[in-house]
Amino acid sequence: MTTEQRCPVTRFDHHSPEHTRDHVAIYRKLREEAPVAWTEAHGGFWVLSDYDSVYEASRDDDTFSSARHDEYGGPGLAVTIPKAPTEFHIPIEIDPPGSASYRKLINKATAPKAAEKLQPKIKHYVTGIVDSFIEEGEADLAVVAALPAILVIDWLGLDPSEYQYYVDAMHTLVSAAPGTPEYQHAAEVAVPWVTKTVREHIRHRRENPADDVTTYFIEAEIDGRTMSDDEIYSILELVISGGVGTTASLVTQSLVWLYQNPDERAQLAENPSMIDVAMEEFLRVFSPTQALARTVMEDAEFHGCPVQKGDRALLSWASANRDPDQFTDPDEVDITRWPNRHIAFGVGVHRCAGLYIAKGIAREIFTQILSRAGDYVVDMDNLVTYPDQGTNAGYHSIPVTFTPGERLLGATPLFPTHYTKQ
Ligand code: HEM
């Protein structure tokens, strides 16, 4: 099928500078004019931008497959456009029913109870990171973006003091534009470092079990057998790439918004019990994972458009979350909005497996920043946004000043840092 035969055709590229500048306006226009549209960017793909089409495609795994199909769109991670150079990810790159047994195992490790068990650790690390700048009265608040990485790495039994290497790899792949030097560095140097380190860790844990999630996966049985190193690696790499950047994106965007909206900031500082409902609204409007992809598996008419076997499709959770047919005043941030049927964690069988952990981390960060450095003033002229907002949106740097406070964990840093950029 030629471009001319596709309907309707739009100019859309979620990795373009225009998109980074104002993706909210770009998605609004798309929703209004062509909620399902074809674009020629990155080899051509459908972009789905209203709630109904994103919701429907996410639940129709037979037509919109998450599985890796190297024959369509080339090799690489099936759920990004363009495909990211990562290894096979379980279970996100397996369609049902094959994904279900893996997902059952992962759910056990990430269920509300398991996330609750992590809470003391979350509190410890958040306290330590806030301690690292609280006496100074000035900081780069984006330092809190390290916390999801530290926690996920520690939870897997890897060395948390090496968190920055994982950020360099997995966070860069979703916050730098494909083809830029940062992206190339992540793909060629940082990701191979993660692969080597995590694979060695799995081998080491087979001989030296410990109380961590890697050991849990090594010992767990799936359909009456244990998993191979390759399968475990596929799960761990997904958990690292899914966990490291997303929660960072949520908290950095929310903290900047709270500075710009002092009444809401004061409300949350005075009533921490309001944080959970506010967090759902932050998830809706900031949609940390903006959009992910699928591959079309059969010719079909979808919302009036002729999708064809092998076509790629981008599902924009971010745009769906601002659809006026679903949310009243969708561009207003209402920290008391309830119910809030946002789909920032996705929909269907691949809905985020780490959402309780993500919320636990974000809740603790909001609580501590608001109670310990709650009068922070952001230097808005020197904010640094991610150079690419197509997959994850957020800030790399948030310079702030605030009234200094006291350390709570004593003078010893959380762990020695021996980071040198590779
Ligand atoms: C605010 C933070 C987060 C957001 C917005 C987010 C968003 C998402 C989204 C949209 C999906 C669906 C992908 C799809 O349908 O293609 C997903 C899947 C997933 N997420 Fe998250 N995520 C977050 C945090 C985390 C954390 C902290 C972890 C791990 C500890 C995690 C692990 C996963 C995994 C393993 C999947 C794949 C599930 C499957 O394929 O069955 N996520 N996430």
Tab-separated table of C-alpha atoms and ligand atoms in Angstrom, residues 58 66 79 90-94 99 103 106 110 148 152 155 235 238-240 242-244 246-248 250 283 287-289 292-294 317 343-347 349-355 357-359 361, ligand 1:
chain	number	residue	atom	x	y	z
A	58	SER	CA	-3.876	-2.184	23.890
A	66	SER	CA	3.882	-6.547	21.388
A	79	VAL	CA	7.639	-1.689	21.775
A	90	ILE	CA	10.244	-10.867	28.880
A	91	PRO	CA	7.271	-10.578	29.184
A	92	ILE	CA	6.696	-7.320	27.318
A	93	GLU	CA	7.765	-8.860	23.988
A	94	ILE	CA	5.558	-11.934	24.310
A	99	SER	CA	3.240	-14.008	28.552
A	103	ARG	CA	3.754	-12.341	34.394
A	106	ILE	CA	6.768	-11.182	38.239
A	110	THR	CA	5.847	-6.690	42.672
A	148	PRO	CA	14.242	4.610	41.354
A	152	VAL	CA	15.525	-1.243	41.577
A	155	TRP	CA	16.043	-4.892	44.959
A	235	ILE	CA	13.239	-10.185	32.755
A	238	LEU	CA	13.168	-5.166	31.305
A	239	VAL	CA	12.691	-4.413	34.991
A	240	ILE	CA	15.755	-2.158	34.957
A	242	GLY	CA	11.097	-0.094	32.940
A	243	GLY	CA	11.937	0.971	36.456
A	244	VAL	CA	14.848	3.381	36.199
A	246	THR	CA	9.828	6.230	34.478
A	247	THR	CA	9.458	7.076	38.162
A	248	ALA	CA	12.208	9.698	37.777
A	250	LEU	CA	7.054	11.358	37.206
A	283	LEU	CA	0.534	10.331	36.305
A	287	SER	CA	2.408	10.391	31.526
A	288	PRO	CA	6.066	9.455	32.180
A	289	THR	CA	5.961	6.733	29.508
A	292	LEU	CA	4.854	2.644	23.153
A	293	ALA	CA	4.509	0.612	19.996
A	294	ARG	CA	2.883	-2.498	18.574
A	317	TRP	CA	-0.842	6.959	26.634
A	343	ILE	CA	-3.783	4.874	31.441
A	344	ALA	CA	-0.256	6.056	32.288
A	345	PHE	CA	0.604	2.481	33.312
A	346	GLY	CA	-0.797	1.044	30.076
A	347	VAL	CA	-3.834	-1.192	29.585
A	349	VAL	CA	-2.035	-7.851	29.751
A	350	HIS	CA	1.126	-5.725	29.680
A	351	ARG	CA	-0.118	-3.119	32.185
A	352	CYS	CA	2.846	-2.017	34.282
A	353	ALA	CA	4.116	-4.744	36.580
A	354	GLY	CA	5.982	-2.284	38.800
A	355	LEU	CA	3.275	0.248	39.540
A	357	ILE	CA	6.798	-0.032	43.632
A	358	ALA	CA	6.765	3.111	41.475
A	359	LYS	CA	4.040	4.688	43.593
A	361	ILE	CA	9.019	5.466	45.657
B	1	HEM	C1	5.791	6.040	37.127
B	1	HEM	C2	6.444	4.954	36.825
B	1	HEM	C3	6.094	3.986	35.735
B	1	HEM	C4	5.332	4.150	34.599
B	1	HEM	C5	4.593	5.398	34.152
B	1	HEM	C6	5.347	2.895	33.883
B	1	HEM	C7	4.679	2.677	32.679
B	1	HEM	C8	4.545	1.443	32.082
B	1	HEM	C9	3.741	1.181	30.916
B	1	HEM	C10	2.947	2.224	30.131
B	1	HEM	C11	3.808	-0.155	30.661
B	1	HEM	C12	3.044	-0.899	29.574
B	1	HEM	C13	3.878	-1.270	28.404
B	1	HEM	C14	3.095	-1.778	27.217
B	1	HEM	O1	1.891	-2.006	27.278
B	1	HEM	O2	3.736	-1.926	26.148
B	1	HEM	C15	4.701	-0.728	31.638
B	1	HEM	C16	5.074	-2.057	31.672
B	1	HEM	C17	6.003	-2.557	32.577
B	1	HEM	N1	6.587	-1.900	33.640
B	1	HEM	FE1	6.256	0.015	34.186
B	1	HEM	N2	6.115	2.000	34.583
B	1	HEM	C18	6.589	2.615	35.721
B	1	HEM	C19	7.400	2.068	36.686
B	1	HEM	C20	7.871	0.769	36.693
B	1	HEM	C21	8.741	0.198	37.695
B	1	HEM	C22	9.279	0.935	38.924
B	1	HEM	C23	8.989	-1.091	37.310
B	1	HEM	C24	9.814	-2.163	37.981
B	1	HEM	C25	10.100	-2.198	39.257
B	1	HEM	C26	8.258	-1.332	36.079
B	1	HEM	C27	8.241	-2.512	35.374
B	1	HEM	C28	7.442	-2.768	34.280
B	1	HEM	C29	7.393	-4.069	33.608
B	1	HEM	C30	8.169	-5.332	34.009
B	1	HEM	C31	6.494	-3.932	32.545
B	1	HEM	C32	6.106	-4.999	31.522
B	1	HEM	C33	4.869	-5.730	31.932
B	1	HEM	C34	4.445	-6.782	30.929
B	1	HEM	O3	4.868	-6.778	29.776
B	1	HEM	O4	3.642	-7.647	31.315
B	1	HEM	N3	7.597	-0.173	35.730
B	1	HEM	N4	5.113	0.261	32.511
